Amino acid sequence: QSVLTQPPSASGTPGQRVTISCSGSSSNIGSNYVYWYQQLPGTAPKLLIYRNNQRPSGVPDRFSGSKSGTSASLAISGLRSEDGANYYCAVWDDSLSGPWVFGGGTKLTVL
Amino acid sequence: ELQLVESGGGLVQPGRSLRLSCAASGFTFGDYAMQWVRQAPGKGLEWVSGISWNSGTTGYADSVKGRFTISRDNAKNSLYLQMNSLRAEDTALYYCAKGEGDSYDYGMDVWGQGTTVTVSS
């Protein structure tokens, strides 16, 4: 069981807006920055969102991140077929000796 | 272009050792923390270890503590992971990742393509 809870799957049709949640606790999301990674099939993870809501250069503004209390969300608007991938949230956890924790991942299917 | 290239993976018997390497280019390696993250076949991401820019601070997941050692050589722009007493559950694709800052409590912003470690008799 992951320290961070993500829904195992999500889906949407092209053009739709989808949201992926990441639920944690006061020792991780509640007190530290959240990062989001996209992993396309057979490839390495790619940084999508850093420090809760910042987009690296090159990431389309269709992707956005937010955080409230001990939960975070990744929103993808104007869904495209190439967005089909696994998405992971990650955060530093103050209470653990192995401090970086990842969510279990959400597989996004574009119908 | 910023690049991380892992090497050193392979098939190894339980109880044996393996040393992974990560060659960095395209950025000032010595300014940033580095991390190792692994992914077991068909599974999610698991943080393994991190090291600060000057090797002053290191950290390990409980699952590898006492068996794995992270190190770096800033003169060679290289990151290493010495893995001892390997177990079947260490079988995974191991990624090298650059931190966005000088300590490993910063998130990972660039990832290599990974090197595969298979522990089996």
PDB file of C-alpha atoms in Angstrom:
ATOM      1  CA  GLN A   1       0.000   0.000   0.000  1.00  0.00           C
ATOM      2  CA  SER A   2       1.341   3.409  -0.985  1.00  0.00           C
ATOM      3  CA  VAL A   3       1.520   6.236   1.527  1.00  0.00           C
ATOM      4  CA  LEU A   4      -0.104   8.420  -1.127  1.00  0.00           C
ATOM      5  CA  THR A   5      -3.448   7.260  -2.497  1.00  0.00           C
ATOM      6  CA  GLN A   6      -4.298   7.673  -6.154  1.00  0.00           C
ATOM      7  CA  PRO A   7      -7.188   6.140  -8.091  1.00  0.00           C
ATOM      8  CA  PRO A   8      -5.800   3.221 -10.120  1.00  0.00           C
ATOM      9  CA  SER A   9      -7.529   4.353 -13.280  1.00  0.00           C
ATOM     10  CA  ALA A  10      -9.168   7.316 -14.954  1.00  0.00           C
ATOM     11  CA  SER A  11     -10.599   7.921 -18.384  1.00  0.00           C
ATOM     12  CA  GLY A  12     -11.969  10.590 -20.652  1.00  0.00           C
ATOM     13  CA  THR A  13     -12.740  11.387 -24.236  1.00  0.00           C
ATOM     14  CA  PRO A  14     -10.756  13.776 -26.406  1.00  0.00           C
ATOM     15  CA  GLY A  15     -11.374  17.380 -25.449  1.00  0.00           C
ATOM     16  CA  GLN A  16     -12.640  16.559 -21.975  1.00  0.00           C
ATOM     17  CA  ARG A  17     -11.151  17.657 -18.671  1.00  0.00           C
ATOM     18  CA  VAL A  18     -10.018  14.962 -16.262  1.00  0.00           C
ATOM     19  CA  THR A  19      -8.712  15.197 -12.742  1.00  0.00           C
ATOM     20  CA  ILE A  20      -6.455  12.789 -10.887  1.00  0.00           C
ATOM     21  CA  SER A  21      -6.327  12.976  -7.108  1.00  0.00           C
ATOM     22  CA  CYS A  22      -3.542  12.211  -4.669  1.00  0.00           C
ATOM     23  CA  SER A  23      -4.389  11.870  -1.009  1.00  0.00           C
ATOM     24  CA  GLY A  24      -1.816  11.941   1.750  1.00  0.00           C
ATOM     25  CA  SER A  25      -1.327  13.211   5.267  1.00  0.00           C
ATOM     26  CA  SER A  26      -0.017  16.119   7.295  1.00  0.00           C
ATOM     27  CA  SER A  27       3.532  14.730   7.208  1.00  0.00           C
ATOM     28  CA  ASN A  28       3.722  14.679   3.431  1.00  0.00           C
ATOM     29  CA  ILE A  29       1.270  16.620   1.250  1.00  0.00           C
ATOM     30  CA  GLY A  30       0.186  18.727   4.189  1.00  0.00           C
ATOM     31  CA  SER A  31       3.659  20.163   4.701  1.00  0.00           C
ATOM     32  CA  ASN A  32       5.686  19.689   1.503  1.00  0.00           C
ATOM     33  CA  TYR A  33       5.608  20.304  -2.216  1.00  0.00           C
ATOM     34  CA  VAL A  34       3.835  17.860  -4.519  1.00  0.00           C
ATOM     35  CA  TYR A  35       5.311  16.713  -7.794  1.00  0.00           C
ATOM     36  CA  TRP A  36       3.542  15.003 -10.677  1.00  0.00           C
ATOM     37  CA  TYR A  37       5.136  12.703 -13.233  1.00  0.00           C
ATOM     38  CA  GLN A  38       3.849  11.326 -16.512  1.00  0.00           C
ATOM     39  CA  GLN A  39       5.080   7.942 -17.676  1.00  0.00           C
ATOM     40  CA  LEU A  40       4.195   7.011 -21.221  1.00  0.00           C
ATOM     41  CA  PRO A  41       4.271   3.274 -22.018  1.00  0.00           C
ATOM     42  CA  GLY A  42       7.818   1.960 -22.158  1.00  0.00           C
ATOM     43  CA  THR A  43       9.437   5.258 -21.274  1.00  0.00           C
ATOM     44  CA  ALA A  44      10.986   6.969 -18.268  1.00  0.00           C
ATOM     45  CA  PRO A  45       8.920   9.251 -16.043  1.00  0.00           C
ATOM     46  CA  LYS A  46       8.757  12.876 -17.072  1.00  0.00           C
ATOM     47  CA  LEU A  47       8.238  15.818 -14.726  1.00  0.00           C
ATOM     48  CA  LEU A  48       4.842  17.379 -15.350  1.00  0.00           C
ATOM     49  CA  ILE A  49       4.246  19.593 -12.315  1.00  0.00           C
ATOM     50  CA  TYR A  50       6.658  20.675  -9.600  1.00  0.00           C
ATOM     51  CA  ARG A  51       6.162  22.510  -6.319  1.00  0.00           C
ATOM     52  CA  ASN A  52       2.390  21.871  -6.348  1.00  0.00           C
ATOM     53  CA  ASN A  53       1.454  23.916  -9.399  1.00  0.00           C
ATOM     54  CA  GLN A  54       4.494  24.895 -11.448  1.00  0.00           C
ATOM     55  CA  ARG A  55       4.959  23.679 -15.011  1.00  0.00           C
ATOM     56  CA  PRO A  56       8.420  23.026 -16.417  1.00  0.00           C
ATOM     57  CA  SER A  57       9.139  24.666 -19.736  1.00  0.00           C
ATOM     58  CA  GLY A  58       7.725  22.599 -22.555  1.00  0.00           C
ATOM     59  CA  VAL A  59       4.793  21.195 -20.608  1.00  0.00           C
ATOM     60  CA  PRO A  60       1.523  22.417 -22.152  1.00  0.00           C
ATOM     61  CA  ASP A  61      -0.703  24.633 -20.033  1.00  0.00           C
ATOM     62  CA  ARG A  62      -3.405  21.987 -20.424  1.00  0.00           C
ATOM     63  CA  PHE A  63      -1.746  20.404 -17.407  1.00  0.00           C
ATOM     64  CA  SER A  64      -2.239  22.041 -14.027  1.00  0.00           C
ATOM     65  CA  GLY A  65      -1.668  21.096 -10.413  1.00  0.00           C
ATOM     66  CA  SER A  66      -3.260  22.156  -7.163  1.00  0.00           C
ATOM     67  CA  LYS A  67      -3.050  21.327  -3.505  1.00  0.00           C
ATOM     68  CA  SER A  68      -5.416  21.761  -0.589  1.00  0.00           C
ATOM     69  CA  GLY A  69      -4.655  20.490   2.886  1.00  0.00           C
ATOM     70  CA  THR A  70      -3.510  16.896   2.634  1.00  0.00           C
ATOM     71  CA  SER A  71      -4.688  16.323  -0.939  1.00  0.00           C
ATOM     72  CA  ALA A  72      -3.438  17.305  -4.345  1.00  0.00           C
ATOM     73  CA  SER A  73      -4.850  17.100  -7.843  1.00  0.00           C
ATOM     74  CA  LEU A  74      -3.609  17.010 -11.384  1.00  0.00           C
ATOM     75  CA  ALA A  75      -5.985  18.369 -13.993  1.00  0.00           C
ATOM     76  CA  ILE A  76      -5.696  17.777 -17.700  1.00  0.00           C
ATOM     77  CA  SER A  77      -7.906  19.875 -19.935  1.00  0.00           C
ATOM     78  CA  GLY A  78      -8.491  19.450 -23.655  1.00  0.00           C
ATOM     79  CA  LEU A  79      -7.632  15.778 -23.355  1.00  0.00           C
ATOM     80  CA  ARG A  80      -5.633  14.353 -26.247  1.00  0.00           C
ATOM     81  CA  SER A  81      -4.930  10.763 -27.274  1.00  0.00           C
ATOM     82  CA  GLU A  82      -1.245  11.190 -26.453  1.00  0.00           C
ATOM     83  CA  ASP A  83      -2.109  11.923 -22.814  1.00  0.00           C
ATOM     84  CA  GLY A  84      -2.813   8.227 -22.280  1.00  0.00           C
ATOM     85  CA  ALA A  85      -0.174   7.291 -19.695  1.00  0.00           C
ATOM     86  CA  ASN A  86       0.461   6.508 -16.058  1.00  0.00           C
ATOM     87  CA  TYR A  87       0.563   9.493 -13.722  1.00  0.00           C
ATOM     88  CA  TYR A  88       2.310   9.521 -10.361  1.00  0.00           C
ATOM     89  CA  CYS A  89       2.306  12.016  -7.529  1.00  0.00           C
ATOM     90  CA  ALA A  90       5.369  12.270  -5.296  1.00  0.00           C
ATOM     91  CA  VAL A  91       6.149  14.137  -2.124  1.00  0.00           C
ATOM     92  CA  TRP A  92       8.721  14.296   0.651  1.00  0.00           C
ATOM     93  CA  ASP A  93       7.450  12.735   3.861  1.00  0.00           C
ATOM     94  CA  ASP A  94       8.753  14.202   7.120  1.00  0.00           C
ATOM     95  CA  SER A  95       7.872  11.154   9.175  1.00  0.00           C
ATOM     96  CA  LEU A  96       9.555   8.421   7.191  1.00  0.00           C
ATOM     97  CA  SER A  97      13.182   7.355   7.085  1.00  0.00           C
ATOM     98  CA  GLY A  98      12.831   6.685   3.368  1.00  0.00           C
ATOM     99  CA  PRO A  99      11.445  10.132   2.757  1.00  0.00           C
ATOM    100  CA  TRP A 100      10.347  10.317  -0.842  1.00  0.00           C
ATOM    101  CA  VAL A 101       7.013   8.640  -1.375  1.00  0.00           C
ATOM    102  CA  PHE A 102       5.108   8.030  -4.579  1.00  0.00           C
ATOM    103  CA  GLY A 103       1.458   7.416  -5.185  1.00  0.00           C
ATOM    104  CA  GLY A 104       0.540   4.058  -6.645  1.00  0.00           C
ATOM    105  CA  GLY A 105      -0.066   5.627 -10.033  1.00  0.00           C
ATOM    106  CA  THR A 106      -3.152   6.328 -12.119  1.00  0.00           C
ATOM    107  CA  LYS A 107      -3.524   4.862 -15.568  1.00  0.00           C
ATOM    108  CA  LEU A 108      -5.286   7.373 -17.793  1.00  0.00           C
ATOM    109  CA  THR A 109      -7.140   6.005 -20.779  1.00  0.00           C
ATOM    110  CA  VAL A 110      -8.278   8.311 -23.558  1.00  0.00           C
ATOM    111  CA  LEU A 111     -11.380   6.716 -25.017  1.00  0.00           C
TER     112      LEU A 111
ATOM    113  CA  GLU B   1      21.067  18.765 -23.948  1.00  0.00           C
ATOM    114  CA  LEU B   2      20.653  17.526 -20.398  1.00  0.00           C
ATOM    115  CA  GLN B   3      21.163  13.757 -20.278  1.00  0.00           C
ATOM    116  CA  LEU B   4      21.409  10.957 -17.740  1.00  0.00           C
ATOM    117  CA  VAL B   5      22.600   7.547 -18.892  1.00  0.00           C
ATOM    118  CA  GLU B   6      22.479   4.578 -16.536  1.00  0.00           C
ATOM    119  CA  SER B   7      24.561   1.442 -16.889  1.00  0.00           C
ATOM    120  CA  GLY B   8      25.676  -1.593 -14.929  1.00  0.00           C
ATOM    121  CA  GLY B   9      22.446  -3.529 -14.727  1.00  0.00           C
ATOM    122  CA  GLY B  10      22.179  -7.211 -15.476  1.00  0.00           C
ATOM    123  CA  LEU B  11      21.290 -10.652 -14.198  1.00  0.00           C
ATOM    124  CA  VAL B  12      22.745 -11.491 -10.805  1.00  0.00           C
ATOM    125  CA  GLN B  13      22.224 -14.296  -8.297  1.00  0.00           C
ATOM    126  CA  PRO B  14      20.643 -13.643  -4.917  1.00  0.00           C
ATOM    127  CA  GLY B  15      23.183 -12.551  -2.352  1.00  0.00           C
ATOM    128  CA  ARG B  16      25.585 -11.154  -4.935  1.00  0.00           C
ATOM    129  CA  SER B  17      26.534  -7.546  -5.661  1.00  0.00           C
ATOM    130  CA  LEU B  18      26.129  -5.104  -8.521  1.00  0.00           C
ATOM    131  CA  ARG B  19      27.222  -1.518  -9.071  1.00  0.00           C
ATOM    132  CA  LEU B  20      25.094   0.851 -11.097  1.00  0.00           C
ATOM    133  CA  SER B  21      26.460   3.996 -12.707  1.00  0.00           C
ATOM    134  CA  CYS B  22      24.809   7.108 -14.067  1.00  0.00           C
ATOM    135  CA  ALA B  23      26.686   9.424 -16.407  1.00  0.00           C
ATOM    136  CA  ALA B  24      25.425  12.992 -16.468  1.00  0.00           C
ATOM    137  CA  SER B  25      25.893  15.635 -19.127  1.00  0.00           C
ATOM    138  CA  GLY B  26      24.415  18.943 -20.193  1.00  0.00           C
ATOM    139  CA  PHE B  27      24.343  20.566 -16.739  1.00  0.00           C
ATOM    140  CA  THR B  28      26.649  21.388 -13.834  1.00  0.00           C
ATOM    141  CA  PHE B  29      26.429  18.012 -12.123  1.00  0.00           C
ATOM    142  CA  GLY B  30      28.118  19.139  -8.909  1.00  0.00           C
ATOM    143  CA  ASP B  31      25.422  21.732  -8.218  1.00  0.00           C
ATOM    144  CA  TYR B  32      22.556  19.282  -7.833  1.00  0.00           C
ATOM    145  CA  ALA B  33      21.398  16.444  -5.643  1.00  0.00           C
ATOM    146  CA  MET B  34      20.830  13.108  -7.327  1.00  0.00           C
ATOM    147  CA  GLN B  35      18.500  10.219  -6.670  1.00  0.00           C
ATOM    148  CA  TRP B  36      17.862   6.598  -7.565  1.00  0.00           C
ATOM    149  CA  VAL B  37      14.294   5.423  -8.138  1.00  0.00           C
ATOM    150  CA  ARG B  38      13.263   1.930  -9.147  1.00  0.00           C
ATOM    151  CA  GLN B  39      10.270   0.327 -10.779  1.00  0.00           C
ATOM    152  CA  ALA B  40       9.564  -3.382 -10.421  1.00  0.00           C
ATOM    153  CA  PRO B  41       8.027  -5.052 -13.466  1.00  0.00           C
ATOM    154  CA  GLY B  42       4.435  -3.906 -13.873  1.00  0.00           C
ATOM    155  CA  LYS B  43       4.586  -1.874 -10.659  1.00  0.00           C
ATOM    156  CA  GLY B  44       4.822   1.756  -9.599  1.00  0.00           C
ATOM    157  CA  LEU B  45       7.756   3.952  -8.712  1.00  0.00           C
ATOM    158  CA  GLU B  46       9.757   3.432  -5.522  1.00  0.00           C
ATOM    159  CA  TRP B  47      12.382   5.852  -4.228  1.00  0.00           C
ATOM    160  CA  VAL B  48      15.634   4.057  -3.406  1.00  0.00           C
ATOM    161  CA  SER B  49      18.254   6.591  -2.393  1.00  0.00           C
ATOM    162  CA  GLY B  50      19.335  10.218  -2.605  1.00  0.00           C
ATOM    163  CA  ILE B  51      22.560  12.185  -2.207  1.00  0.00           C
ATOM    164  CA  SER B  52      23.196  15.877  -1.792  1.00  0.00           C
ATOM    165  CA  TRP B  53      25.365  17.924  -4.141  1.00  0.00           C
ATOM    166  CA  ASN B  54      28.540  17.476  -2.105  1.00  0.00           C
ATOM    167  CA  SER B  55      27.843  13.955  -0.793  1.00  0.00           C
ATOM    168  CA  GLY B  56      27.335  15.465   2.643  1.00  0.00           C
ATOM    169  CA  THR B  57      23.913  13.931   3.082  1.00  0.00           C
ATOM    170  CA  THR B  58      22.557  10.607   1.907  1.00  0.00           C
ATOM    171  CA  GLY B  59      19.303   8.793   2.443  1.00  0.00           C
ATOM    172  CA  TYR B  60      17.905   5.345   1.780  1.00  0.00           C
ATOM    173  CA  ALA B  61      14.582   3.598   1.657  1.00  0.00           C
ATOM    174  CA  ASP B  62      14.113   1.156   4.514  1.00  0.00           C
ATOM    175  CA  SER B  63      13.960  -1.674   1.988  1.00  0.00           C
ATOM    176  CA  VAL B  64      17.601  -1.132   0.951  1.00  0.00           C
ATOM    177  CA  LYS B  65      19.175   0.429   4.031  1.00  0.00           C
ATOM    178  CA  GLY B  66      22.349  -1.368   5.056  1.00  0.00           C
ATOM    179  CA  ARG B  67      22.647  -3.121   1.684  1.00  0.00           C
ATOM    180  CA  PHE B  68      22.870  -0.273  -0.851  1.00  0.00           C
ATOM    181  CA  THR B  69      25.297   2.634  -0.895  1.00  0.00           C
ATOM    182  CA  ILE B  70      24.910   5.750  -3.000  1.00  0.00           C
ATOM    183  CA  SER B  71      27.924   7.821  -4.005  1.00  0.00           C
ATOM    184  CA  ARG B  72      28.973  10.386  -6.573  1.00  0.00           C
ATOM    185  CA  ASP B  73      32.091  11.711  -8.245  1.00  0.00           C
ATOM    186  CA  ASN B  74      31.533  15.306  -9.267  1.00  0.00           C
ATOM    187  CA  ALA B  75      34.822  15.393 -11.160  1.00  0.00           C
ATOM    188  CA  LYS B  76      33.539  12.584 -13.362  1.00  0.00           C
ATOM    189  CA  ASN B  77      29.923  13.791 -13.517  1.00  0.00           C
ATOM    190  CA  SER B  78      28.859  10.392 -12.283  1.00  0.00           C
ATOM    191  CA  LEU B  79      26.463   8.866  -9.769  1.00  0.00           C
ATOM    192  CA  TYR B  80      26.730   5.341  -8.418  1.00  0.00           C
ATOM    193  CA  LEU B  81      24.691   2.793  -6.541  1.00  0.00           C
ATOM    194  CA  GLN B  82      26.520  -0.095  -4.920  1.00  0.00           C
ATOM    195  CA  MET B  83      24.041  -2.884  -4.324  1.00  0.00           C
ATOM    196  CA  ASN B  84      25.053  -5.737  -2.005  1.00  0.00           C
ATOM    197  CA  SER B  85      23.189  -8.775  -0.703  1.00  0.00           C
ATOM    198  CA  LEU B  86      20.741  -8.552  -3.554  1.00  0.00           C
ATOM    199  CA  ARG B  87      17.322 -10.140  -3.217  1.00  0.00           C
ATOM    200  CA  ALA B  88      14.699 -11.214  -5.697  1.00  0.00           C
ATOM    201  CA  GLU B  89      12.570  -8.249  -4.646  1.00  0.00           C
ATOM    202  CA  ASP B  90      15.305  -5.879  -5.828  1.00  0.00           C
ATOM    203  CA  THR B  91      14.493  -6.877  -9.408  1.00  0.00           C
ATOM    204  CA  ALA B  92      13.500  -3.657 -11.147  1.00  0.00           C
ATOM    205  CA  LEU B  93      14.319  -0.974 -13.651  1.00  0.00           C
ATOM    206  CA  TYR B  94      16.582   1.491 -11.849  1.00  0.00           C
ATOM    207  CA  TYR B  95      16.352   5.155 -12.805  1.00  0.00           C
ATOM    208  CA  CYS B  96      18.849   7.869 -12.076  1.00  0.00           C
ATOM    209  CA  ALA B  97      17.198  11.243 -11.526  1.00  0.00           C
ATOM    210  CA  LYS B  98      18.470  14.779 -11.106  1.00  0.00           C
ATOM    211  CA  GLY B  99      17.179  16.857  -8.217  1.00  0.00           C
ATOM    212  CA  GLU B 100      15.949  20.364  -8.848  1.00  0.00           C
ATOM    213  CA  GLY B 101      18.142  21.655  -6.029  1.00  0.00           C
ATOM    214  CA  ASP B 102      21.275  20.863  -4.073  1.00  0.00           C
ATOM    215  CA  SER B 103      19.708  18.648  -1.418  1.00  0.00           C
ATOM    216  CA  TYR B 104      17.683  15.529  -2.014  1.00  0.00           C
ATOM    217  CA  ASP B 105      14.571  16.924  -0.416  1.00  0.00           C
ATOM    218  CA  TYR B 106      14.057  18.726  -3.700  1.00  0.00           C
ATOM    219  CA  GLY B 107      12.016  16.845  -6.254  1.00  0.00           C
ATOM    220  CA  MET B 108      13.356  15.053  -9.292  1.00  0.00           C
ATOM    221  CA  ASP B 109      13.184  16.998 -12.520  1.00  0.00           C
ATOM    222  CA  VAL B 110      15.069  14.923 -15.091  1.00  0.00           C
ATOM    223  CA  TRP B 111      15.231  11.155 -15.380  1.00  0.00           C
ATOM    224  CA  GLY B 112      17.437   8.757 -17.273  1.00  0.00           C
ATOM    225  CA  GLN B 113      16.111   5.848 -19.295  1.00  0.00           C
ATOM    226  CA  GLY B 114      16.982   3.290 -16.638  1.00  0.00           C
ATOM    227  CA  THR B 115      19.009   0.117 -16.314  1.00  0.00           C
ATOM    228  CA  THR B 116      17.470  -3.259 -15.571  1.00  0.00           C
ATOM    229  CA  VAL B 117      18.508  -5.357 -12.597  1.00  0.00           C
ATOM    230  CA  THR B 118      17.295  -8.940 -12.401  1.00  0.00           C
ATOM    231  CA  VAL B 119      18.039 -10.967  -9.283  1.00  0.00           C
ATOM    232  CA  SER B 120      17.496 -14.651  -9.894  1.00  0.00           C
ATOM    233  CA  SER B 121      19.243 -17.964  -9.477  1.00  0.00           C
TER     234      SER B 121
END
